[in-house]
Short mmCIF file of C-alpha atoms and ligand atoms in Angstrom, two decimals:
data_model
loop_
_atom_site.label_atom_id
_atom_site.label_comp_id
_atom_site.label_asym_id
_atom_site.label_seq_id
_atom_site.Cartn_x
_atom_site.Cartn_y
_atom_site.Cartn_z
CA MET T 1206 22.97 6.74 -17.76
CA SER T 1207 21.55 3.67 -19.34
CA GLY T 1208 18.79 1.12 -18.49
CA PRO T 1209 15.75 2.06 -16.16
CA HIS T 1210 17.36 5.31 -14.85
CA HIS T 1211 15.07 7.26 -17.02
CA LEU T 1212 12.14 6.10 -14.79
CA TYR T 1213 13.76 8.01 -11.97
CA PRO T 1214 11.76 11.29 -11.39
CA GLU T 1215 13.16 14.78 -10.74
CA LEU T 1216 14.05 15.05 -6.89
CA GLN T 1217 11.83 17.98 -5.42
CA LEU T 1218 10.18 19.11 -2.15
CA PHE T 1219 6.57 19.08 -1.87
CA ILE T 1220 4.80 21.92 0.13
CA ASP T 1221 1.36 23.24 0.05
CA GLY T 1222 0.40 21.34 -2.92
CA GLU T 1223 3.41 22.72 -5.05
CA TRP T 1224 6.36 20.65 -6.25
CA ILE T 1225 9.53 22.67 -5.83
CA SER T 1226 12.79 22.28 -7.75
CA ARG T 1227 16.27 22.92 -6.37
CA GLY T 1228 16.75 26.24 -7.68
CA SER T 1229 19.61 27.72 -5.66
CA ARG T 1230 19.05 25.30 -2.82
CA LYS T 1231 21.98 23.12 -1.41
CA THR T 1232 21.61 19.43 -2.68
CA GLU T 1233 22.99 16.06 -2.14
CA PRO T 1234 23.56 13.34 -4.56
CA VAL T 1235 21.29 10.13 -4.14
CA LEU T 1236 23.34 7.23 -5.26
CA ASN T 1237 22.27 3.87 -6.71
CA PRO T 1238 23.81 1.49 -4.19
CA ALA T 1239 24.20 -1.37 -6.64
CA THR T 1240 26.36 0.86 -8.87
CA GLY T 1241 27.66 3.87 -6.98
CA GLU T 1242 26.03 5.99 -10.02
CA VAL T 1243 24.26 9.33 -9.04
CA LEU T 1244 20.51 8.96 -9.70
CA GLY T 1245 19.73 12.59 -8.84
CA GLU T 1246 20.36 15.57 -6.99
CA LEU T 1247 18.07 16.11 -3.94
CA PRO T 1248 17.17 19.72 -2.81
CA HIS T 1249 17.41 20.53 0.77
CA ALA T 1250 14.65 22.67 2.22
CA THR T 1251 15.69 26.20 3.37
CA GLN T 1252 14.41 27.44 6.55
CA ALA T 1253 11.82 29.45 4.74
CA ASP T 1254 10.63 26.10 2.92
CA LEU T 1255 10.25 24.38 6.27
CA ASP T 1256 8.13 27.74 8.02
CA ARG T 1257 6.19 27.23 4.60
CA ALA T 1258 5.73 23.26 5.26
CA ILE T 1259 4.77 24.14 8.79
CA ALA T 1260 2.25 26.67 8.00
CA ALA T 1261 0.74 24.43 5.03
CA ALA T 1262 0.33 21.45 7.59
CA GLN T 1263 -1.46 23.87 9.91
CA LYS T 1264 -3.81 25.15 7.14
CA GLY T 1265 -4.33 21.62 5.63
CA PHE T 1266 -5.36 20.23 8.88
CA ARG T 1267 -8.23 22.45 9.18
CA VAL T 1268 -9.23 21.57 5.39
CA TRP T 1269 -8.74 17.76 5.96
CA ARG T 1270 -10.37 17.24 9.19
CA SER T 1271 -13.51 18.68 7.76
CA PHE T 1272 -13.53 16.06 5.03
CA MET T 1273 -15.81 13.13 6.09
CA PRO T 1274 -14.05 9.99 6.80
CA GLU T 1275 -15.88 8.27 4.01
CA LYS T 1276 -14.47 10.89 1.49
CA ARG T 1277 -10.94 10.60 2.96
CA GLY T 1278 -11.16 6.80 2.46
CA GLU T 1279 -11.95 7.07 -1.09
CA ILE T 1280 -9.10 9.47 -1.81
CA LEU T 1281 -6.75 7.12 0.06
CA ARG T 1282 -7.73 4.21 -1.89
CA LYS T 1283 -7.69 6.08 -5.09
CA ALA T 1284 -4.07 6.78 -4.15
CA ALA T 1285 -3.49 3.09 -3.75
CA GLU T 1286 -4.80 2.40 -6.97
CA LEU T 1287 -2.77 5.06 -8.65
CA LEU T 1288 0.42 3.43 -7.31
CA LYS T 1289 -0.66 -0.23 -8.35
CA ALA T 1290 -1.32 1.07 -11.80
CA ASP T 1291 2.17 2.61 -12.01
CA GLY T 1292 3.64 -0.56 -10.20
CA GLU T 1293 6.50 -1.10 -12.76
CA ARG T 1294 7.81 2.17 -12.36
CA VAL T 1295 7.29 2.67 -8.61
CA THR T 1296 9.03 -0.70 -7.87
CA THR T 1297 11.79 0.04 -10.36
CA VAL T 1298 12.38 3.34 -8.55
CA ALA T 1299 12.31 1.80 -5.13
CA THR T 1300 14.95 -0.85 -6.21
CA LEU T 1301 17.25 1.92 -7.96
CA GLU T 1302 17.59 3.82 -4.81
CA SER T 1303 17.43 1.13 -1.93
CA GLY T 1304 19.16 -1.76 -3.76
CA LYS T 1305 16.29 -4.15 -2.64
CA PRO T 1306 15.70 -6.90 -4.95
CA ILE T 1307 12.88 -6.20 -7.47
CA ALA T 1308 10.72 -9.21 -6.42
CA GLN T 1309 10.94 -7.61 -2.64
CA SER T 1310 10.06 -4.29 -3.90
CA ARG T 1311 6.80 -5.67 -5.67
CA ILE T 1312 5.80 -7.15 -2.25
CA GLU T 1313 6.66 -3.76 -0.40
CA LEU T 1314 4.35 -1.98 -3.06
CA HIS T 1315 1.51 -4.78 -2.44
CA MET T 1316 2.00 -4.14 1.61
CA ALA T 1317 2.14 -0.20 1.19
CA THR T 1318 -1.01 0.22 -0.78
CA GLU T 1319 -2.72 -2.51 1.46
CA VAL T 1320 -1.64 -0.31 4.44
CA LEU T 1321 -3.20 2.85 2.68
CA GLU T 1322 -6.59 0.73 2.00
CA TRP T 1323 -6.60 -0.46 5.39
CA TYR T 1324 -6.43 3.22 6.70
CA ALA T 1325 -9.05 4.07 4.25
CA GLU T 1326 -11.30 1.67 5.89
CA GLU T 1327 -10.44 2.27 9.47
CA GLY T 1328 -10.78 5.91 9.44
CA ARG T 1329 -14.62 5.22 9.35
CA ARG T 1330 -14.22 3.36 12.66
CA ALA T 1331 -12.73 6.04 14.93
CA TYR T 1332 -15.78 5.35 17.00
CA GLY T 1333 -16.50 7.29 20.63
CA ARG T 1334 -19.02 6.00 23.06
CA VAL T 1335 -21.98 7.37 24.98
CA LEU T 1336 -21.86 6.98 28.90
CA PRO T 1337 -24.74 6.25 30.99
CA GLN T 1338 -26.12 9.31 32.33
CA ARG T 1339 -25.64 10.30 36.10
CA GLN T 1340 -28.45 12.96 35.73
CA PRO T 1341 -31.77 13.04 33.68
CA GLY T 1342 -31.42 15.08 30.58
CA THR T 1343 -27.68 14.99 30.37
CA ARG T 1344 -25.33 13.56 28.08
CA LEU T 1345 -21.84 12.07 28.75
CA LEU T 1346 -19.82 11.63 25.63
CA VAL T 1347 -16.54 10.51 24.76
CA VAL T 1348 -15.36 11.41 21.15
CA LYS T 1349 -12.37 10.69 19.14
CA GLU T 1350 -10.88 13.66 17.10
CA PRO T 1351 -7.67 13.93 14.71
CA ILE T 1352 -4.71 14.77 17.01
CA GLY T 1353 -3.42 17.45 14.65
CA PRO T 1354 -0.32 17.94 12.36
CA VAL T 1355 1.88 15.18 12.57
CA ALA T 1356 5.66 15.02 11.70
CA ALA T 1357 6.99 11.71 10.30
CA PHE T 1358 10.46 10.73 9.64
CA THR T 1359 11.22 7.46 7.88
CA PRO T 1360 14.28 5.33 7.05
CA TRP T 1361 15.57 4.16 3.80
CA ASN T 1362 14.98 0.41 4.23
CA PHE T 1363 11.33 0.29 3.36
CA PRO T 1364 11.12 3.45 1.07
CA GLN T 1365 7.53 2.78 0.10
CA GLY T 1366 6.32 0.82 3.18
CA ASN T 1367 7.23 3.21 5.97
CA PRO T 1368 5.87 6.30 4.32
CA ALA T 1369 2.60 4.49 3.65
CA ARG T 1370 2.26 3.63 7.31
CA LYS T 1371 2.88 7.27 8.60
CA LEU T 1372 0.67 8.83 5.86
CA GLY T 1373 -2.11 6.15 5.82
CA ALA T 1374 -2.54 6.69 9.49
CA ALA T 1375 -2.32 10.48 9.69
CA LEU T 1376 -4.70 10.84 6.62
CA GLY T 1377 -7.00 8.18 7.95
CA ALA T 1378 -7.31 9.75 11.08
CA GLY T 1379 -7.84 13.14 9.65
CA CYS T 1380 -4.45 14.55 10.51
CA SER T 1381 -2.21 16.78 8.06
CA CYS T 1382 1.55 15.53 7.67
CA VAL T 1383 4.93 16.84 7.07
CA LEU T 1384 7.20 13.71 6.07
CA LYS T 1385 10.76 13.91 6.13
CA ALA T 1386 11.65 10.78 4.38
CA ALA T 1387 15.16 9.15 4.33
CA GLU T 1388 17.60 11.16 2.00
CA ASP T 1389 18.90 8.04 0.59
CA THR T 1390 15.64 7.01 -0.92
CA PRO T 1391 13.49 10.26 -1.40
CA ALA T 1392 12.07 9.11 -5.00
CA SER T 1393 9.70 6.52 -3.49
CA ALA T 1394 8.28 9.08 -0.96
CA ILE T 1395 7.68 11.61 -4.08
CA LEU T 1396 5.96 8.98 -5.79
CA MET T 1397 3.72 8.27 -3.05
CA ALA T 1398 3.06 12.16 -2.44
CA LYS T 1399 2.42 12.37 -6.21
CA ALA T 1400 -0.19 9.68 -6.15
CA LEU T 1401 -1.89 11.10 -2.96
CA GLN T 1402 -1.97 14.75 -4.67
CA GLU T 1403 -3.56 13.19 -7.90
CA ALA T 1404 -6.27 10.98 -5.76
CA GLY T 1405 -7.46 14.40 -4.46
CA VAL T 1406 -5.69 15.25 -1.36
CA PRO T 1407 -6.01 19.08 -0.86
CA ASP T 1408 -2.96 21.53 -0.66
CA GLY T 1409 -1.02 21.41 2.39
CA VAL T 1410 -2.42 18.17 3.84
CA VAL T 1411 0.53 16.28 2.75
CA ASN T 1412 4.07 17.88 2.73
CA LEU T 1413 7.29 16.35 1.78
CA VAL T 1414 10.85 17.87 2.92
CA PHE T 1415 14.35 16.62 2.87
CA GLY T 1416 17.42 18.12 4.17
CA VAL T 1417 20.24 17.65 7.06
CA PRO T 1418 18.25 15.43 9.41
CA SER T 1419 19.76 16.74 12.69
CA GLU T 1420 18.54 20.16 11.70
CA VAL T 1421 15.33 19.75 9.74
CA CYS T 1422 13.73 17.30 12.35
CA PRO T 1423 14.22 19.53 15.47
CA TYR T 1424 13.09 22.52 13.67
CA LEU T 1425 9.82 21.07 12.60
CA LEU T 1426 9.20 19.44 16.34
CA ARG T 1427 9.99 22.97 17.63
CA SER T 1428 7.74 24.79 15.56
CA GLY T 1429 4.82 24.68 17.86
CA VAL T 1430 2.38 23.46 15.20
CA ILE T 1431 3.29 19.59 15.27
CA ARG T 1432 1.25 17.71 17.64
CA LYS T 1433 2.47 14.19 16.96
CA LEU T 1434 5.83 12.52 16.04
CA SER T 1435 5.73 9.22 14.38
CA PHE T 1436 9.34 8.12 14.01
CA THR T 1437 10.98 5.06 12.39
CA GLY T 1438 14.74 4.62 12.73
CA SER T 1439 17.63 3.99 15.08
CA ILE T 1440 17.40 3.83 18.94
CA PRO T 1441 19.97 6.92 19.44
CA VAL T 1442 18.25 8.88 16.86
CA GLY T 1443 14.81 8.12 18.53
CA LYS T 1444 16.07 8.87 22.09
CA GLU T 1445 17.10 12.36 20.94
CA LEU T 1446 13.68 13.06 19.15
CA MET T 1447 12.10 12.08 22.11
CA LYS T 1448 13.82 14.74 24.42
CA ILE T 1449 12.99 17.32 21.90
CA CYS T 1450 9.07 16.22 21.82
CA ALA T 1451 9.21 16.29 25.62
CA GLU T 1452 9.94 20.19 25.41
CA ARG T 1453 6.21 20.59 23.93
CA MET T 1454 4.47 17.32 25.29
CA ILE T 1455 4.63 15.98 21.58
CA ARG T 1456 2.83 12.70 21.44
CA THR T 1457 5.22 10.17 20.02
CA THR T 1458 5.29 6.76 18.01
CA MET T 1459 8.70 5.29 18.13
CA GLU T 1460 9.45 2.38 15.73
CA LEU T 1461 13.28 1.80 16.55
CA GLY T 1462 15.86 -1.10 16.27
CA GLY T 1463 15.72 -4.62 17.34
CA HIS T 1464 18.03 -7.79 17.66
CA GLY T 1465 15.53 -10.43 16.47
CA PRO T 1466 16.25 -13.74 18.55
CA VAL T 1467 15.37 -17.17 16.98
CA LEU T 1468 14.92 -20.07 19.14
CA VAL T 1469 14.96 -23.57 17.13
CA PHE T 1470 14.16 -26.51 19.34
CA ASP T 1471 14.81 -30.22 18.97
CA ASP T 1472 11.24 -31.33 17.56
CA VAL T 1473 11.24 -29.22 14.40
CA ASN T 1474 11.52 -30.26 10.79
CA LEU T 1475 14.92 -28.83 10.09
CA GLU T 1476 15.24 -28.80 6.39
CA HIS T 1477 12.11 -26.70 6.40
CA VAL T 1478 13.08 -24.39 9.24
CA LEU T 1479 16.36 -23.86 7.57
CA ASP T 1480 14.85 -22.88 4.32
CA LEU T 1481 12.68 -20.26 6.17
CA CYS T 1482 15.72 -18.91 8.49
CA VAL T 1483 18.18 -18.35 5.38
CA THR T 1484 15.25 -16.58 3.35
CA ALA T 1485 14.24 -14.45 6.19
CA LYS T 1486 18.01 -13.41 6.95
CA CYS T 1487 18.86 -12.43 3.44
CA ARG T 1488 15.63 -10.43 3.02
CA ASN T 1489 16.78 -6.90 2.20
CA GLY T 1490 20.26 -7.84 2.90
CA GLY T 1491 19.21 -8.27 6.50
CA GLN T 1492 18.50 -4.51 6.67
CA VAL T 1493 15.10 -4.99 8.33
CA CYS T 1494 14.22 -4.11 11.92
CA VAL T 1495 12.53 -7.35 12.37
CA SER T 1496 15.47 -9.31 10.69
CA PRO T 1497 16.35 -12.65 12.64
CA THR T 1498 19.67 -12.00 14.00
CA ARG T 1499 20.74 -14.02 17.11
CA TYR T 1500 19.92 -18.02 16.18
CA TYR T 1501 19.74 -20.26 19.04
CA ILE T 1502 19.58 -23.73 18.22
CA HIS T 1503 19.12 -26.83 20.53
CA ARG T 1504 22.34 -28.73 20.78
CA SER T 1505 21.09 -31.88 19.53
CA LEU T 1506 20.54 -30.15 16.04
CA TYR T 1507 23.18 -27.45 16.31
CA ALA T 1508 25.95 -29.15 14.05
CA LYS T 1509 23.47 -29.82 11.42
CA PHE T 1510 21.95 -26.63 11.55
CA VAL T 1511 25.27 -24.67 10.97
CA GLU T 1512 26.10 -26.96 8.16
CA GLY T 1513 22.66 -26.59 6.53
CA PHE T 1514 22.56 -22.88 7.29
CA VAL T 1515 26.18 -22.38 5.24
CA ALA T 1516 25.14 -24.49 2.56
CA ARG T 1517 21.92 -22.72 1.86
CA ILE T 1518 23.39 -19.20 2.31
CA GLY T 1519 26.17 -19.97 -0.05
CA ARG T 1520 23.47 -20.65 -2.85
CA VAL T 1521 22.09 -17.18 -2.46
CA ARG T 1522 22.51 -15.33 -5.62
CA VAL T 1523 23.86 -11.75 -4.60
CA GLY T 1524 23.87 -9.37 -7.61
CA ASP T 1525 21.93 -6.72 -9.69
CA PRO T 1526 18.65 -6.02 -7.72
CA LEU T 1527 16.79 -5.23 -10.91
CA ASP T 1528 17.55 -9.02 -11.91
CA ASP T 1529 14.26 -10.91 -10.88
CA THR T 1530 16.17 -13.99 -9.83
CA ILE T 1531 18.40 -12.55 -7.40
CA GLY T 1532 18.30 -13.31 -3.75
CA MET T 1533 20.25 -10.33 -2.30
CA GLY T 1534 21.23 -6.76 -3.48
CA PRO T 1535 23.93 -4.38 -2.04
CA LEU T 1536 23.97 -2.56 1.28
CA ILE T 1537 22.48 0.85 1.47
CA HIS T 1538 25.87 2.64 1.37
CA ALA T 1539 29.45 2.31 2.18
CA ARG T 1540 28.94 3.47 5.72
CA ARG T 1541 26.53 0.63 6.37
CA ARG T 1542 28.99 -1.99 4.70
CA GLU T 1543 31.82 -0.75 7.02
CA ALA T 1544 29.78 -0.99 10.00
CA VAL T 1545 28.71 -4.55 9.34
CA HIS T 1546 32.29 -5.39 8.59
CA ALA T 1547 33.70 -3.90 11.59
CA LEU T 1548 31.32 -5.82 13.82
CA ILE T 1549 32.04 -9.15 12.23
CA GLN T 1550 35.70 -8.49 12.49
CA GLU T 1551 35.41 -7.75 16.08
CA ALA T 1552 33.46 -10.93 16.82
CA VAL T 1553 36.09 -12.98 15.00
CA GLN T 1554 38.59 -11.43 17.29
CA GLN T 1555 36.58 -12.38 20.28
CA GLY T 1556 36.77 -16.18 19.10
CA ALA T 1557 33.59 -16.54 16.81
CA THR T 1558 33.97 -18.96 14.07
CA LEU T 1559 33.63 -17.30 10.71
CA HIS T 1560 32.02 -19.95 8.30
CA THR T 1561 31.48 -17.97 5.12
CA GLY T 1562 31.26 -14.26 4.09
CA GLY T 1563 32.98 -11.77 6.07
CA GLU T 1564 34.01 -9.58 3.16
CA SER T 1565 32.95 -7.00 0.45
CA ILE T 1566 32.35 -8.04 -2.92
CA PRO T 1567 34.91 -6.23 -5.19
CA GLY T 1568 33.37 -4.11 -8.10
CA PRO T 1569 31.07 -1.06 -8.13
CA GLY T 1570 28.22 -0.80 -5.42
CA PHE T 1571 28.04 -1.60 -1.86
CA PHE T 1572 27.78 -5.55 -1.98
CA TYR T 1573 28.86 -7.82 1.14
CA ARG T 1574 28.82 -11.40 1.13
CA PRO T 1575 26.22 -13.23 3.26
CA THR T 1576 28.22 -14.01 6.43
CA VAL T 1577 27.55 -16.98 8.93
CA LEU T 1578 28.96 -16.60 12.56
CA SER T 1579 29.05 -19.32 14.93
CA ASP T 1580 29.93 -19.72 18.78
CA LEU T 1581 29.86 -16.22 19.67
CA PRO T 1582 30.54 -14.86 23.14
CA ASP T 1583 27.97 -12.54 24.47
CA SER T 1584 30.64 -10.01 24.93
CA ALA T 1585 31.06 -9.45 21.19
CA ARG T 1586 29.62 -6.34 20.18
CA ILE T 1587 27.47 -7.73 17.33
CA MET T 1588 25.79 -9.95 20.07
CA ASN T 1589 24.54 -6.56 21.53
CA GLU T 1590 24.31 -4.10 18.82
CA GLU T 1591 21.71 -4.39 15.79
CA PRO T 1592 23.99 -5.67 12.74
CA PHE T 1593 21.36 -4.56 10.13
CA GLY T 1594 23.21 -6.41 7.55
CA PRO T 1595 23.68 -10.03 6.08
CA VAL T 1596 25.04 -11.67 8.83
CA ALA T 1597 23.62 -14.73 10.89
CA LEU T 1598 24.82 -15.50 14.49
CA LEU T 1599 24.41 -19.20 15.41
CA ASN T 1600 24.75 -20.23 18.96
CA PRO T 1601 23.89 -23.70 20.84
CA PHE T 1602 21.57 -23.92 23.91
CA ASP T 1603 20.44 -26.74 26.13
CA GLU T 1604 17.76 -25.70 28.40
CA PHE T 1605 14.48 -23.98 27.91
CA ASP T 1606 14.68 -21.39 30.75
CA ALA T 1607 18.32 -20.46 29.92
CA VAL T 1608 17.44 -19.88 26.09
CA VAL T 1609 14.43 -17.61 27.24
CA GLU T 1610 16.85 -15.56 29.25
CA GLN T 1611 19.14 -15.41 26.29
CA ALA T 1612 16.30 -13.96 24.07
CA ASN T 1613 15.38 -11.46 26.59
CA ARG T 1614 19.04 -10.32 27.62
CA LEU T 1615 19.35 -7.25 25.50
CA PRO T 1616 17.38 -3.99 26.22
CA TYR T 1617 15.46 -4.42 22.73
CA GLY T 1618 12.31 -6.20 21.92
CA LEU T 1619 11.08 -5.63 18.67
CA ALA T 1620 10.58 -8.99 17.04
CA ALA T 1621 11.32 -12.48 18.03
CA PHE T 1622 10.99 -15.96 16.50
CA ALA T 1623 10.61 -19.66 17.72
CA PHE T 1624 10.21 -22.97 16.04
CA THR T 1625 8.94 -25.86 18.01
CA GLU T 1626 5.89 -28.30 17.19
CA ASN T 1627 5.40 -28.69 21.18
CA GLY T 1628 2.18 -26.85 22.18
CA LYS T 1629 2.96 -26.35 25.80
CA ARG T 1630 6.31 -24.60 24.64
CA LEU T 1631 4.48 -22.23 22.40
CA LYS T 1632 2.22 -21.32 25.09
CA LEU T 1633 5.16 -20.52 27.40
CA LEU T 1634 7.05 -18.80 24.74
CA GLY T 1635 4.16 -16.43 24.13
CA GLU T 1636 3.93 -15.77 27.92
CA ARG T 1637 7.62 -15.23 28.47
CA ILE T 1638 9.31 -13.57 25.51
CA GLU T 1639 9.70 -9.91 26.04
CA THR T 1640 8.77 -8.80 22.50
CA GLY T 1641 6.42 -6.48 20.52
CA MET T 1642 5.79 -8.89 17.86
CA LEU T 1643 6.44 -12.98 18.01
CA GLY T 1644 6.40 -15.38 15.28
CA LEU T 1645 5.98 -18.72 16.21
CA ASN T 1646 6.84 -21.29 13.47
CA THR T 1647 6.85 -18.38 11.05
CA PHE T 1648 8.84 -15.19 10.12
CA ALA T 1649 5.58 -13.46 8.80
CA ILE T 1650 4.65 -10.94 11.47
CA SER T 1651 2.94 -8.08 9.62
CA VAL T 1652 -0.38 -7.51 8.00
CA PRO T 1653 -1.96 -4.17 7.80
CA GLU T 1654 -4.65 -5.29 10.62
CA SER T 1655 -2.04 -6.29 12.98
CA PRO T 1656 -0.29 -3.91 15.35
CA PHE T 1657 3.27 -3.54 14.55
CA GLY T 1658 5.75 -2.15 17.24
CA GLY T 1659 8.22 -2.92 19.93
CA VAL T 1660 8.90 -2.78 23.75
CA LYS T 1661 11.71 -1.69 25.83
CA GLU T 1662 14.28 0.03 23.84
CA SER T 1663 12.77 -0.75 20.55
CA GLY T 1664 10.16 1.90 20.94
CA HIS T 1665 6.54 2.44 21.93
CA GLY T 1666 3.24 2.47 20.09
CA SER T 1667 2.31 0.63 17.38
CA GLU T 1668 1.53 0.90 13.54
CA GLU T 1669 -1.03 -0.63 11.48
CA GLY T 1670 -4.10 -2.36 13.29
CA ILE T 1671 -6.77 -0.29 15.22
CA GLU T 1672 -3.64 0.99 17.35
CA GLY T 1673 -2.22 2.51 14.32
CA LEU T 1674 -5.11 4.87 13.80
CA ASP T 1675 -5.87 5.57 17.53
CA ALA T 1676 -2.25 6.92 17.63
CA CYS T 1677 -3.05 9.85 15.55
CA LEU T 1678 -6.43 10.58 17.47
CA ILE T 1679 -7.14 12.23 20.77
CA THR T 1680 -9.86 11.27 23.34
CA LYS T 1681 -12.23 14.13 24.14
CA TYR T 1682 -14.70 13.78 26.97
CA ILE T 1683 -17.83 16.04 26.65
CA SER T 1684 -20.05 16.43 29.84
CA GLU T 1685 -23.57 18.15 28.58
CA ALA T 1686 -25.93 19.07 31.41
P1 LIG C 181 18.25 6.69 11.41
O1 LIG C 181 17.73 6.64 12.95
O2 LIG C 181 19.66 7.12 11.10
O3 LIG C 181 17.12 7.40 10.36
C1 LIG C 181 16.04 7.35 10.39
C2 LIG C 181 15.19 8.64 10.04
O4 LIG C 181 15.49 9.56 10.82
C3 LIG C 181 15.57 9.26 8.55
O5 LIG C 181 14.77 10.13 8.34
C4 LIG C 181 16.82 10.06 9.05
O6 LIG C 181 17.38 11.04 8.06
C5 LIG C 181 16.45 10.67 10.28
N1 LIG C 181 17.54 11.08 11.18
C6 LIG C 181 18.98 10.72 11.14
N2 LIG C 181 19.66 11.04 11.94
C7 LIG C 181 18.88 12.22 12.61
C8 LIG C 181 19.13 13.28 13.58
N3 LIG C 181 20.33 13.26 14.13
N4 LIG C 181 18.17 13.98 14.12
C9 LIG C 181 16.91 13.70 13.59
N5 LIG C 181 16.49 12.97 12.57
C10 LIG C 181 17.56 11.87 12.09
O7 LIG C 181 17.97 5.08 10.90
P2 LIG C 181 18.37 4.39 9.32
O8 LIG C 181 19.72 3.96 9.85
O9 LIG C 181 17.99 5.21 8.44
O10 LIG C 181 17.50 3.17 9.69
C11 LIG C 181 17.87 1.97 10.32
C12 LIG C 181 17.43 2.05 11.56
O11 LIG C 181 15.79 1.76 11.56
C13 LIG C 181 17.71 0.60 12.34
O12 LIG C 181 17.81 0.61 13.72
C14 LIG C 181 16.27 0.10 12.11
O13 LIG C 181 16.14 -0.99 13.14
C15 LIG C 181 15.26 0.92 12.42
N6 LIG C 181 13.84 0.44 11.76
C16 LIG C 181 12.90 0.18 12.54
C17 LIG C 181 11.78 -0.12 12.12
C18 LIG C 181 10.37 -0.35 13.12
O14 LIG C 181 9.50 -0.38 12.63
N7 LIG C 181 10.61 -0.60 14.34
C19 LIG C 181 11.52 -0.18 10.69
C20 LIG C 181 12.78 0.07 9.83
C21 LIG C 181 13.87 0.39 10.40
#
C-alpha cells in the first residue's frame, strides 16, 4: 500500500488498559471506501474479551467516580490536546476509513475535541440542591451521581465525533464506558482511546470492543453491569436495543435517523440559500443524520430553485477524499451505494424527474454521482425512508399550513430547516415544526453547548448541552432527620 496508509494504526481491542491484538481471534477487513483497498484486519472480541470488558468497566467505575470532577476535567482536556497535536494523523485516518473529505474530517476533529472540552468543564457543574426544611435540624438534599457503567454504540458517519460525544458525556459525569464503535471506522475510536489513556484515564474506565454487532451489543446490555445505553444509529436497530434495555430498565439515549425537511419561502435571497442548500446536501455525501433531504420550495421560486440546484451540484467535485479541494468523497460501502440507488430508481419509476446523477461513478471505490430528483409523489419510498446518500428531493408548495403538514408528515423528527425573512413566519415555524433541532435561515444546528437529539421515532434524550451530562447522572434524594 502506498501514500498515507502507513498512518493507519494496528487494529486492536482495548480492555482494562490493555491493547489486545488479533491473536487467534476472528477478524474482518476494514476497507478504504475511496479505493476498496484493505486498511487493516479488525479483531472481533471473544466472549471472554467481552466478559473482561464488562468486569473492567465495573471496576473502572468505582475508580473513576472517586476522581474529583476537576481532575476528570483535566484529563479530558489533556486528551483533547493530544488529539489536536496529532491532528494530521487523526484526520487522515478518519478520512481513510470513512471516505469523508479531509477538510470535513478536520472540522470533525475540532468538533470532537470541543466536545471533550465541554464535558471536562460541565462535569464540575453536576449541581444538586438543598430543599427548605420541614423540621428544625433536618436536611433535605438532592444530589447528582454518575449513573454507572455506560454502553455506547456508534455509527461510522462521524468516526471521531460520535465516540467523543459518548465518551465525553460518560467520563465527564464520572461513569466508565464500554464503547463498541462502528466496525467500518474502528481506527478513529482507537486513536481517541489511546489519547484518553495517555492523558491519564485509569485502566478499565474506557474499554473498546468490536465484533458482530447483533451479538456483541445484546451481550453487553444483558451483563447486568451496564446502567445506561447511549446509542447512535438507525431506527430499526435502536428499537431492537430498546427492547433489550427494557429487560433490565437500562436508561437510554437514542440518537436515530431522520428525514430533514427544508422549507424555502418566497422572500429569500435565492442565490445565497441555494449555495447553503447544496453545500449542506453534499456534506459527507449526504450520510449525515441531520442531512437536508426533502426540500419544499415556494412555487413562485420553484423552477429557478431546481435550475440553480442542478447547476450547483454539477460543479461539486467528487473524488479522492484526501484531496483538500474535493467537495464529496465516496459512500461508506457498496451496500449503502446499492440502497441509495434502489431508492432513486424506485422514485423515478413512480414518476419523479431525475435531473442529474442517479448512477455510480465507474472505477474503484464506492462513488455515486450527486443526484437531484424533483416532483416526487409522497408514495415514493425515498420520500418516507432516510436515503442517507447524496440525493436531494425537490417539491413545490403553495400554502404555509400545507407545507408545515408536509414537514411533519413522517414519523421522524430529528432536524428541520426553513428559510424566510418574515419574522412572524419564523415564530410560527418555531412553534409548529415537530423536530428536535430547527435551523432557521441556517444549517448550522450543533455546538457543544446545545442539546443534540430528536423526537418521535428519531429517538429521545440529547447529547451535548447540559442535557448531555445529565443523561449520565442519576438524581438521589436524601432526607436526614
Ligand atoms: P446502524 O444502526 O446500522 O449502526 C449503528 C451502530 O449499531 C453501530 O455500532 C453498529 O455496529 C451497531 N449495530 C448495527 N446492527 C446492529 C444490531 N443488529 N444490533 C446491535 N447493534 C447493531 O447505523 P449506521 O448505518 O451505522 O448509521 C446510519 C444511521 O445512524 C442513520 O440512520 C443515521 O441517521 C443514524 N445517525 C443518527 C445520528 C443522530 O445523532 N441522531 C447521528 C449519526 C447517525
